[in-house]
Amino acid sequence: MTKDEAGFDNIFLPREAKIIRTSRPTPSEKHFTLQLADRTSLDFVPGQILEVGVMGYGESPIGIASSPTRTDSFDIVVRTVGRVTTAINSRDVGDSLWIRGPLGHGFDMDELRGHDVLIVAGGIGLCPTRSLIQYILDRRDEFGRFTLFYGARDPLQLLFTEDRLEWRRSDAIDYHETVDRADATWTGNVGVIPTLFHKTAHISPDTRVVICGPPVMFKYVLIELDKLGIPRENIFVDLERRMKCGVGKCGHCQINDKYCCIDGPVFTFAKIWELEEAI
Amino acid sequence: MGAYFIGAHELLGWVDGLRESTRIIGPVAKRQRFVFAELESAAQLRLDYDVTILPPKKVFFPPKQQILAFDSERVSDCIDPVPTVLLGVHFYDVKGLDMTDFLMRERYEDWNYLAQREATTIVASSVQSVAPRAFWGSIGAHVRPQGHDAMLTKVSEGYVLETRTPKGERLAGLERFRHATDDEVAGAERVNAAVMDQCSQLMPYDSKEIATKVRESFGNEELWDDLAMDCFSCGSCNIVCPTCYCFDVRDSWNVDQTSGQRTRYWDACLTREFAAVTMAGGQKENFREHHASRFRHRFMRKAAYLHDKLGGPACTGCGRCAAACTANIADPVRVINTIMGVTL
């Protein structure tokens, strides 16, 4: 929370963050590395969000795409979809973005620690889970078997090329990727994410599972997890909603009686099971 | 705190006296109806009003409120409370403010609301006339109005002012008031008890019973399709509601194109795009696409979701939504009684 000059805590007052690096992984996505202008570090847990804004345009809720275990900068990936995200993605190194947060309830690291972990990420859902992936890789001894499923619509939509190269080569992570539609260059898996479950036999019923992706993906992944006998309380779902204020007031992101922005965006599937509006 | 008496002929003089040192907002006539507005003279005050078009929530949470100012260098906030006496608030609207007070404090304190709230002294007043669609006699009777600093009750010959807080006590200068007698205080109590009987009992259910049954009705799509059948998704029920507090935030530029402001506007969960998210390619994912799911959401919040948090329904029985509804379907009395009568 930020205090204004008159001494009131103002939940809407953003902090300035300087853009120190950018890249364009796809035509519609931009990857930013940011640093707070006052050089303090952002204290967050994987799965938390930021309200990222450009003054004069507005704010958009964006998951943090890097791990708190890495340096005093942090990453976000923004997809150009509307007015605000277009404005954000027109900013470059040396410019500022205005952020509020970290906000929301991220991954309960204590629930994951000591267990096998499977992350299922679809499309831009890889961005918020990248925070968790890096975290686990940086503290590899604290976790059991680590598997990552990643799917995109087509090869051009695949994000984090360097990361994926590293994951493919690494013994620390069992990485599988797929695309819905292949192109001439593609030699890997073709098919939606749930098809990856048939390609690896190493998901134990005690695995902690994290799912992040488009709403249409959840249902089919959950069916596969049910077949594997993974209980609902061990499945964590990162949801997307219109988290306009980020502080549980404006009402846009409500899922039944919960606010996605403060009660989530990460929920256990056991919790979501009780919420008719979640999936 | 104290109990005072002021003669009917002295009341306006007292209000004009207060007006010299502070802003006074109270009920005034607007054509055939009433609104809370800043008094330009005490003579405008209409303590005989039945209900105002908008609840007094707007004093603290205006329909349009600037929350940030920016220029090319910096972003600053706009919290700038004005000392105010809010006069003539009926008890059901005090209950509405109690709820928004709680909700704006909960988890993240919103000082864009709370600063003006703390700078305001609220004088509640007795209901002298009951609005045709009011049903405050039927809902949340166990919830007592809290957030007022004094209570002004019209009795024969004048008014009894009972102060509840030091802020309220400061309003009762003894040049116009005298200490009320025990009889006068008892008389005021009788007036406020009697008015409850003028608002007929329309929902013979306990609010906890209602909360449980409404929550259980969630999956009854036929029921909710039926209840919401003629809904225009206009959001009028939201806009007039004392306990609705959803908002949208929009930025705008000044003519210099380098400075501007971030402003919040009242929003309405009944409107079509309220829960829509823009996805890749400009497609929308609307998490409450059907009008019945939005209509249901509003009733779930008022009757069930917020019930435990607030210790009662998030409804004051003011009847504004019933009167404002274009299709005349928003009346909670109709909706709740239908649900309570249905076998789920």
XYZ file of C-alpha atoms in Angstrom:
623
model
C 0.000 0.000 0.000
C 1.235 3.469 -0.851
C 0.866 6.505 1.370
C 0.089 9.826 -0.242
C 1.342 13.219 0.862
C -1.583 13.814 3.192
C -0.802 10.520 4.915
C -3.735 8.514 3.590
C -3.016 5.017 2.384
C -4.159 5.123 -1.198
C -4.820 1.726 -2.701
C -4.923 3.259 -6.184
C -1.610 5.118 -6.124
C 0.810 3.254 -8.419
C 4.593 2.979 -8.223
C 6.894 3.817 -11.081
C 8.772 0.927 -12.657
C 11.509 1.463 -15.241
C 11.728 -0.778 -18.274
C 15.270 -2.144 -18.421
C 14.886 -4.820 -21.121
C 12.279 -5.852 -23.678
C 11.827 -8.540 -26.297
C 9.088 -9.559 -28.727
C 8.614 -13.328 -28.427
C 5.603 -13.212 -30.790
C 4.014 -10.429 -32.863
C 1.358 -9.880 -30.193
C 3.348 -10.402 -26.992
C 6.003 -8.257 -25.404
C 8.318 -9.378 -22.634
C 9.413 -6.641 -20.211
C 12.040 -6.710 -17.502
C 11.262 -4.007 -14.952
C 12.868 -2.388 -11.961
C 11.144 -0.175 -9.408
C 12.236 3.442 -9.870
C 13.075 3.750 -6.159
C 15.326 0.676 -6.513
C 13.479 -1.269 -3.837
C 12.759 -4.887 -4.635
C 9.322 -6.285 -5.291
C 8.405 -8.758 -2.574
C 6.087 -11.376 -4.057
C 5.289 -15.060 -4.369
C 4.838 -16.873 -7.694
C 1.257 -16.580 -8.950
C 0.642 -13.054 -7.681
C -0.387 -10.312 -10.073
C 0.439 -6.695 -10.718
C -1.873 -3.992 -11.969
C 0.269 -2.616 -14.770
C -0.642 0.709 -16.281
C 0.231 3.605 -18.485
C -1.165 6.872 -17.175
C -3.798 8.203 -19.543
C -4.749 4.718 -20.702
C -5.474 2.610 -17.636
C -4.384 -0.568 -15.914
C -4.438 -4.248 -16.707
C -3.932 -7.217 -14.341
C -0.779 -9.100 -15.335
C 0.811 -12.130 -13.659
C 4.466 -11.780 -12.693
C 6.529 -13.897 -15.095
C 9.765 -14.220 -13.123
C 10.672 -15.783 -9.806
C 11.350 -13.825 -6.615
C 14.488 -15.964 -6.332
C 16.057 -14.037 -9.242
C 17.659 -10.550 -8.928
C 15.982 -7.301 -8.052
C 14.238 -6.943 -11.374
C 11.046 -8.718 -12.407
C 9.401 -9.748 -15.663
C 5.974 -9.422 -17.167
C 4.663 -10.531 -20.550
C 1.819 -8.534 -22.025
C -0.365 -9.566 -24.924
C -1.782 -6.796 -27.074
C -5.542 -7.187 -26.887
C -7.074 -3.779 -26.191
C -6.372 -0.124 -25.586
C -4.430 -0.492 -22.344
C -2.272 -3.426 -23.422
C -1.548 -1.669 -26.724
C -0.313 1.352 -24.767
C 1.819 -0.843 -22.480
C 3.356 -2.660 -25.433
C 4.275 0.596 -27.150
C 6.614 1.414 -24.248
C 10.304 0.600 -24.469
C 13.601 0.544 -22.577
C 13.985 3.747 -20.569
C 10.228 4.373 -20.396
C 8.197 3.765 -17.251
C 5.192 1.666 -16.440
C 3.064 2.359 -13.361
C 2.404 -0.668 -11.217
C 0.390 -1.605 -8.139
C 1.050 -4.769 -6.243
C 1.986 -7.532 -5.839
C -1.689 -8.346 -5.382
C -3.708 -11.470 -4.803
C -3.127 -14.933 -3.501
C -0.357 -16.764 -5.332
C 0.817 -20.372 -5.114
C 1.109 -21.844 -1.637
C 4.737 -22.895 -1.922
C 4.469 -24.934 1.278
C 1.779 -27.073 -0.352
C 4.068 -27.814 -3.301
C 7.337 -28.252 -1.434
C 8.405 -31.863 -0.897
C 6.115 -33.207 -3.637
C 6.194 -34.065 -7.323
C 4.959 -31.056 -9.303
C 3.230 -30.974 -12.689
C 2.560 -27.642 -14.375
C 0.085 -27.525 -17.241
C 0.304 -24.222 -19.124
C -1.680 -23.255 -22.198
C -0.829 -20.253 -24.369
C -0.086 -17.102 -22.405
C -0.728 -19.165 -19.255
C 2.970 -19.979 -19.369
C 3.787 -16.420 -18.245
C 2.481 -16.491 -14.665
C 3.640 -20.106 -14.262
C 7.158 -19.178 -15.436
C 7.543 -17.535 -12.041
C 6.878 -20.896 -10.406
C 9.029 -22.815 -12.910
C 12.037 -20.618 -12.178
C 11.381 -20.849 -8.456
C 11.363 -24.649 -8.535
C 14.459 -24.809 -10.745
C 16.285 -22.446 -8.380
C 15.369 -24.558 -5.343
C 15.315 -27.889 -7.086
C 16.205 -29.955 -3.976
C 13.016 -28.875 -2.232
C 10.742 -30.560 -4.801
C 10.241 -34.086 -6.179
C 9.815 -34.981 -9.813
C 9.102 -31.849 -11.880
C 7.085 -32.038 -15.107
C 5.950 -29.236 -17.392
C 3.327 -29.479 -20.155
C 3.111 -26.484 -22.430
C 0.812 -26.039 -25.403
C 0.179 -23.259 -27.892
C -2.110 -22.798 -30.866
C 0.728 -22.994 -33.400
C 4.557 -22.905 -33.359
C 4.639 -19.118 -33.859
C 2.766 -18.603 -30.579
C 5.325 -20.458 -28.440
C 6.881 -18.177 -25.845
C 10.273 -18.085 -24.081
C 12.420 -19.744 -26.780
C 15.587 -19.643 -24.673
C 13.863 -21.031 -21.623
C 12.354 -23.858 -23.623
C 15.746 -24.765 -25.075
C 17.163 -24.920 -21.563
C 14.217 -26.967 -20.244
C 14.521 -29.444 -23.100
C 18.175 -30.052 -22.278
C 17.840 -30.029 -18.514
C 17.626 -33.084 -16.259
C 15.946 -30.944 -13.622
C 12.672 -30.740 -15.510
C 10.692 -33.204 -17.629
C 9.444 -30.872 -20.341
C 6.799 -31.667 -22.971
C 5.330 -29.269 -25.489
C 2.644 -29.455 -28.140
C 0.873 -27.256 -30.674
C -2.764 -27.468 -31.753
C -1.782 -26.929 -35.393
C 1.662 -27.645 -36.836
C 3.403 -25.807 -39.649
C 6.017 -27.080 -42.119
C 8.891 -26.554 -39.670
C 7.324 -28.349 -36.745
C 8.537 -31.828 -35.829
C 7.180 -32.060 -32.307
C 3.837 -33.101 -30.792
C 0.621 -32.012 -32.425
C -2.625 -31.975 -30.474
C -4.238 -30.199 -27.556
C -2.556 -30.268 -24.136
C -4.545 -33.196 -22.672
C -2.922 -35.464 -25.320
C 0.429 -34.986 -23.536
C -0.859 -37.036 -20.618
C -0.675 -40.113 -22.817
C 2.984 -39.434 -23.599
C 4.392 -39.605 -20.105
C 3.793 -42.312 -17.555
C 5.386 -40.517 -14.660
C 2.564 -38.574 -13.032
C 2.028 -40.090 -9.588
C -1.314 -39.686 -7.762
C 0.540 -37.695 -5.098
C 1.612 -35.020 -7.607
C 0.740 -31.381 -6.971
C -0.668 -29.968 -10.190
C -0.805 -26.349 -11.348
C -3.043 -25.364 -14.280
C -2.989 -22.050 -16.099
C -4.443 -21.345 -19.507
C -7.574 -20.460 -21.427
C -10.878 -21.438 -19.745
C -11.622 -24.017 -22.459
C -8.491 -25.981 -21.494
C -9.375 -26.558 -17.832
C -12.172 -29.031 -18.310
C -10.185 -31.437 -20.442
C -7.091 -31.288 -18.251
C -9.201 -31.918 -15.167
C -10.654 -35.046 -16.776
C -7.109 -36.408 -17.287
C -6.138 -35.558 -13.709
C -9.216 -37.342 -12.439
C -8.167 -40.463 -14.370
C -4.774 -40.290 -12.649
C -6.507 -40.209 -9.266
C -5.158 -36.811 -8.241
C -7.370 -35.356 -5.494
C -8.959 -31.937 -6.013
C -7.137 -30.320 -3.094
C -3.805 -31.052 -4.789
C -4.765 -29.226 -7.976
C -4.123 -25.477 -8.175
C -5.825 -23.413 -10.840
C -4.702 -19.931 -11.867
C -7.829 -18.110 -13.077
C -8.328 -15.126 -15.309
C -10.984 -12.506 -14.718
C -11.481 -8.792 -15.214
C -9.460 -7.787 -12.142
C -9.943 -4.088 -12.553
C -9.062 -2.696 -9.115
C -7.018 -5.625 -7.822
C -8.028 -4.938 -4.222
C -11.416 -6.617 -3.898
C -13.648 -3.582 -4.338
C -14.746 -2.928 -7.910
C -16.659 -6.203 -8.309
C -15.696 -7.118 -11.871
C -13.713 -10.264 -11.085
C -16.204 -11.881 -8.715
C -16.660 -15.626 -8.898
C -19.702 -16.304 -6.743
C -18.731 -14.810 -3.375
C -14.975 -14.771 -4.084
C -12.916 -12.041 -5.653
C -10.456 -13.468 -8.175
C -8.062 -10.595 -7.386
C -7.723 -11.103 -3.623
C -8.969 -14.636 -2.938
C -7.161 -15.813 -6.101
C -6.092 -15.772 -8.850
C -4.740 -19.132 -7.635
C -7.438 -21.394 -6.168
C -7.393 -25.070 -5.296
C -9.682 -27.105 -7.501
C -11.397 -28.267 -4.295
C -12.401 -24.633 -3.646
C -13.411 -24.046 -7.248
C -15.541 -27.163 -7.184
C -17.869 -25.320 -4.794
C -18.012 -22.241 -7.020
C -20.487 -22.655 -9.853
C -19.126 -19.643 -11.720
C -15.449 -20.663 -11.697
C -15.113 -22.937 -14.693
C -24.511 11.043 25.040
C -27.239 13.634 25.508
C -30.863 14.176 24.540
C -32.045 17.642 23.561
C -35.217 19.359 22.444
C -35.595 22.097 19.856
C -38.839 23.873 18.994
C -40.149 23.481 15.435
C -39.733 27.226 14.799
C -36.080 27.092 15.914
C -34.984 24.222 13.674
C -34.242 26.187 10.517
C -32.320 28.790 12.491
C -30.164 26.010 13.922
C -29.477 24.595 10.449
C -28.622 28.015 9.025
C -26.301 28.543 11.988
C -24.485 25.291 11.194
C -24.312 26.300 7.548
C -22.142 29.298 8.405
C -19.250 27.067 9.411
C -19.725 23.880 7.433
C -21.216 22.328 4.320
C -24.663 20.854 4.992
C -26.118 18.155 2.788
C -29.733 17.184 3.312
C -32.921 16.095 1.539
C -34.387 18.728 -0.784
C -37.205 18.617 -3.337
C -36.388 18.020 -6.994
C -39.567 18.310 -9.061
C -41.906 15.688 -7.605
C -39.140 13.787 -5.843
C -36.305 14.251 -3.375
C -32.525 14.256 -3.526
C -29.659 14.753 -1.100
C -28.028 18.062 -2.020
C -25.985 20.828 -0.453
C -28.346 23.249 1.256
C -28.241 26.820 0.001
C -30.617 27.773 2.763
C -32.186 25.864 5.609
C -35.628 26.520 4.116
C -34.863 23.985 1.379
C -34.650 21.174 3.900
C -37.461 18.643 3.464
C -37.389 16.360 6.484
C -40.856 15.151 5.432
C -39.389 13.328 2.381
C -40.234 9.659 1.792
C -37.119 8.469 -0.036
C -34.451 10.182 -2.139
C -33.686 9.221 -5.747
C -30.104 8.242 -4.850
C -28.971 7.151 -1.396
C -26.541 9.336 0.600
C -23.702 6.949 -0.327
C -22.934 9.431 -3.114
C -21.487 11.899 -0.585
C -18.598 9.497 0.088
C -18.568 7.523 -3.129
C -19.700 9.937 -5.839
C -20.949 8.650 -9.223
C -17.765 10.111 -10.698
C -14.711 10.496 -8.472
C -11.237 11.513 -9.486
C -8.767 9.184 -7.771
C -5.448 10.201 -9.356
C -3.946 13.129 -11.220
C -0.914 12.747 -13.445
C 1.452 14.741 -15.576
C 4.612 13.739 -17.392
C 6.593 13.730 -14.134
C 4.431 12.314 -11.441
C 1.224 10.669 -10.282
C -0.551 12.071 -7.244
C -3.772 11.342 -5.477
C -6.863 13.475 -4.975
C -8.092 12.632 -1.490
C -9.416 15.956 -0.251
C -12.234 15.590 2.283
C -14.626 18.488 2.900
C -15.986 18.878 6.459
C -19.690 18.134 6.108
C -22.851 17.645 8.111
C -25.100 15.109 6.411
C -28.527 15.853 7.781
C -31.796 13.941 7.591
C -30.701 10.411 6.775
C -33.397 7.791 7.351
C -32.405 4.756 9.400
C -32.449 2.388 6.392
C -29.884 4.581 4.637
C -27.756 4.669 7.790
C -27.763 0.867 7.590
C -26.660 1.120 3.960
C -23.764 3.352 4.977
C -22.827 0.893 7.734
C -22.465 -1.738 5.034
C -20.419 0.375 2.618
C -18.287 1.547 5.573
C -17.481 -2.074 6.316
C -16.893 -3.054 2.698
C -14.638 -0.088 1.973
C -12.569 -0.894 5.073
C -12.423 -4.609 4.550
C -8.952 -5.995 3.703
C -7.759 -2.966 1.732
C -8.919 0.339 3.238
C -10.189 2.678 0.557
C -9.406 6.177 1.798
C -10.958 7.692 -1.306
C -14.199 6.834 0.511
C -13.136 6.752 4.144
C -11.525 10.201 4.307
C -14.812 11.942 3.442
C -16.665 9.545 5.721
C -14.494 10.570 8.664
C -14.879 14.261 7.827
C -18.670 13.953 7.935
C -21.101 14.185 10.832
C -24.295 12.265 10.179
C -27.590 13.333 11.697
C -30.221 10.685 11.088
C -33.870 11.705 11.111
C -37.176 9.980 11.767
C -39.197 8.729 8.808
C -42.190 11.038 8.412
C -43.510 9.553 5.206
C -43.165 5.992 3.864
C -42.241 5.491 0.192
C -44.720 3.350 -1.776
C -42.177 0.616 -2.609
C -40.364 0.616 0.752
C -40.133 -2.699 2.590
C -37.705 -1.834 5.381
C -40.250 -3.140 7.833
C -39.706 -6.613 6.376
C -35.960 -6.990 6.123
C -32.983 -7.121 8.455
C -34.980 -5.990 11.483
C -32.252 -7.436 13.736
C -29.626 -5.144 12.172
C -29.543 -1.828 14.022
C -28.351 1.366 12.303
C -24.938 2.326 13.694
C -22.979 4.934 11.774
C -24.730 8.133 12.768
C -23.650 10.803 15.201
C -27.099 12.007 16.217
C -30.741 11.137 15.687
C -33.371 13.804 15.086
C -36.957 12.732 15.721
C -40.002 14.859 14.961
C -42.366 14.948 17.910
C -45.313 17.284 18.420
C -44.124 20.880 18.870
C -40.578 20.170 17.767
C -37.711 17.735 17.495
C -35.752 15.541 19.884
C -32.039 15.324 19.104
C -30.309 12.338 20.658
C -26.561 12.524 20.271
C -24.626 9.305 19.842
C -21.015 10.489 19.495
C -18.896 13.488 20.534
C -19.172 14.702 16.927
C -22.949 14.686 17.243
C -22.800 16.283 20.673
C -20.950 19.272 19.245
C -23.963 20.118 17.061
C -26.319 20.656 19.978
C -25.541 24.191 21.098
C -27.683 25.191 24.050
C -28.662 28.599 22.708
C -31.356 26.888 20.619
C -31.644 23.483 22.317
C -32.632 22.631 25.837
C -32.204 19.262 27.533
C -35.084 16.975 26.594
C -37.353 15.653 29.310
C -37.705 11.907 29.881
C -41.219 12.155 28.440
C -39.940 13.763 25.258
C -37.279 11.043 24.836
C -39.910 8.359 25.417
C -42.145 10.144 22.910
C -39.393 10.070 20.278
C -38.940 6.370 20.879
C -42.672 5.798 20.342
C -42.592 7.770 17.076
C -39.739 5.661 15.706
C -41.360 2.413 16.820
C -44.753 3.369 15.358
C -43.376 4.112 11.907
C -42.181 0.519 11.599
C -45.825 -0.569 11.570
C -46.591 1.752 8.661
C -44.299 -0.297 6.422
C -46.241 -3.509 6.056
C -44.691 -6.888 6.668
C -44.122 -8.320 3.202
C -41.513 -11.024 3.710
C -42.233 -13.256 6.667
C -38.804 -14.920 6.700
C -35.663 -14.704 8.747
C -32.726 -13.296 6.730
C -30.632 -16.388 7.479
C -33.378 -18.615 6.102
C -33.459 -16.399 3.016
C -29.655 -16.543 2.647
C -29.648 -20.341 2.727
C -32.556 -20.818 0.349
C -31.331 -18.200 -2.141
C -27.857 -19.789 -2.216
C -29.417 -23.222 -2.771
C -31.442 -21.859 -5.699
C -28.271 -21.088 -7.690
C -28.513 -24.125 -9.938
C -32.240 -23.710 -10.653
C -31.831 -22.171 -14.074
C -35.496 -22.293 -14.934
C -36.340 -20.294 -11.829
C -33.733 -17.603 -12.524
C -34.580 -17.418 -16.230
C -38.141 -16.816 -15.150
C -37.319 -14.208 -12.518
C -35.050 -12.307 -14.909
C -37.235 -12.738 -17.975
C -37.871 -9.082 -18.834
C -34.521 -7.695 -17.617
C -33.126 -5.024 -19.967
C -29.640 -5.236 -18.381
C -29.877 -1.479 -17.796
C -28.361 -1.515 -14.321
C -30.900 0.937 -12.839
C -31.306 -1.348 -9.813
C -27.539 -1.123 -9.206
C -27.332 2.627 -9.639
C -29.992 3.492 -7.051
C -28.897 0.851 -4.529
C -27.412 2.012 -1.205
C -25.249 -1.112 -0.911
C -23.975 -1.421 -4.499
C -20.374 -0.251 -4.741
C -19.005 -1.672 -7.974
C -17.055 0.751 -10.108
C -15.175 1.154 -13.332
C -11.929 3.092 -13.656
C -11.102 5.213 -16.684
C -8.270 7.560 -17.597
C -8.664 10.811 -19.459
C -6.351 13.525 -20.742
C -6.371 17.265 -20.264
C -6.178 19.481 -23.358
C -2.383 19.731 -23.001
C -2.237 15.986 -23.788
C 0.446 15.409 -21.155
C -1.557 15.623 -17.946
C -4.820 14.026 -17.014
C -6.698 12.047 -14.437
C -7.788 8.585 -13.415
C -11.450 8.570 -12.441
C -13.751 5.979 -11.030
C -17.365 5.760 -12.111
C -20.216 3.772 -10.675
C -20.644 0.556 -12.582
C -23.480 -1.964 -12.662
C -23.110 -5.748 -12.578
C -26.382 -6.115 -14.491
C -24.888 -4.580 -17.621
C -23.831 -6.907 -20.388
C -20.063 -6.418 -20.443
C -19.505 -6.196 -16.699
C -17.633 -9.510 -16.334
C -16.227 -9.667 -19.870
C -12.509 -10.067 -20.488
C -10.882 -9.238 -23.823
C -8.902 -12.188 -25.114
C -6.490 -12.644 -27.990
C -7.785 -11.367 -31.313
C -10.227 -9.028 -29.599
C -12.621 -11.842 -28.710
C -14.493 -11.516 -25.448
C -14.836 -14.121 -22.759
C -17.929 -13.061 -20.841
C -18.089 -14.822 -17.495
C -21.735 -13.807 -16.997
C -23.000 -13.752 -20.522
C -26.694 -14.354 -19.970
C -28.831 -11.630 -18.386
C -30.303 -14.168 -15.960
C -26.834 -15.000 -14.618
C -26.236 -11.308 -13.941
C -29.654 -10.854 -12.316
C -28.959 -13.932 -10.175
C -25.510 -12.647 -9.203
C -26.982 -9.446 -7.810
C -29.461 -11.334 -5.630
C -26.824 -13.851 -4.558
C -24.670 -10.987 -3.331
C -27.434 -9.101 -1.541
C -29.152 -12.056 0.093
C -26.459 -14.716 0.444
C -22.796 -13.889 -0.274
C -22.589 -10.767 1.865
C -24.963 -12.022 4.539
C -22.380 -13.690 6.766
C -19.894 -10.867 6.452
C -22.429 -8.172 7.304
C -24.460 -10.145 9.823
C -27.593 -9.538 7.754
C -28.745 -8.995 4.200
C -26.977 -6.419 2.005
C -30.376 -4.843 1.490
C -31.920 -2.043 3.497
C -35.486 -2.332 2.209
C -35.423 1.197 0.764
C -37.350 0.005 -2.285
C -35.391 2.191 -4.719
C -34.547 -0.734 -7.035
C -38.193 -1.762 -7.173
C -39.217 1.769 -8.156
C -36.339 2.306 -10.607
C -36.631 -0.975 -12.517
C -37.659 -0.360 -16.123
C -39.351 -3.743 -16.402
C -40.639 -3.741 -12.828
C -38.971 -7.056 -11.998
C -36.198 -6.013 -9.586
C -38.390 -5.790 -6.475
C -36.639 -7.960 -3.860
C -40.013 -8.692 -2.264
C -41.184 -10.405 -5.448
C -37.891 -12.229 -6.030
C -37.331 -13.413 -2.471
C -40.932 -14.483 -1.922
C -40.872 -16.428 -5.189
C -37.680 -18.222 -4.194
C -38.960 -18.945 -0.692
C -42.142 -20.424 -2.124
C -40.410 -22.679 -4.638
C -39.511 -26.279 -3.896
C -35.908 -26.461 -5.056
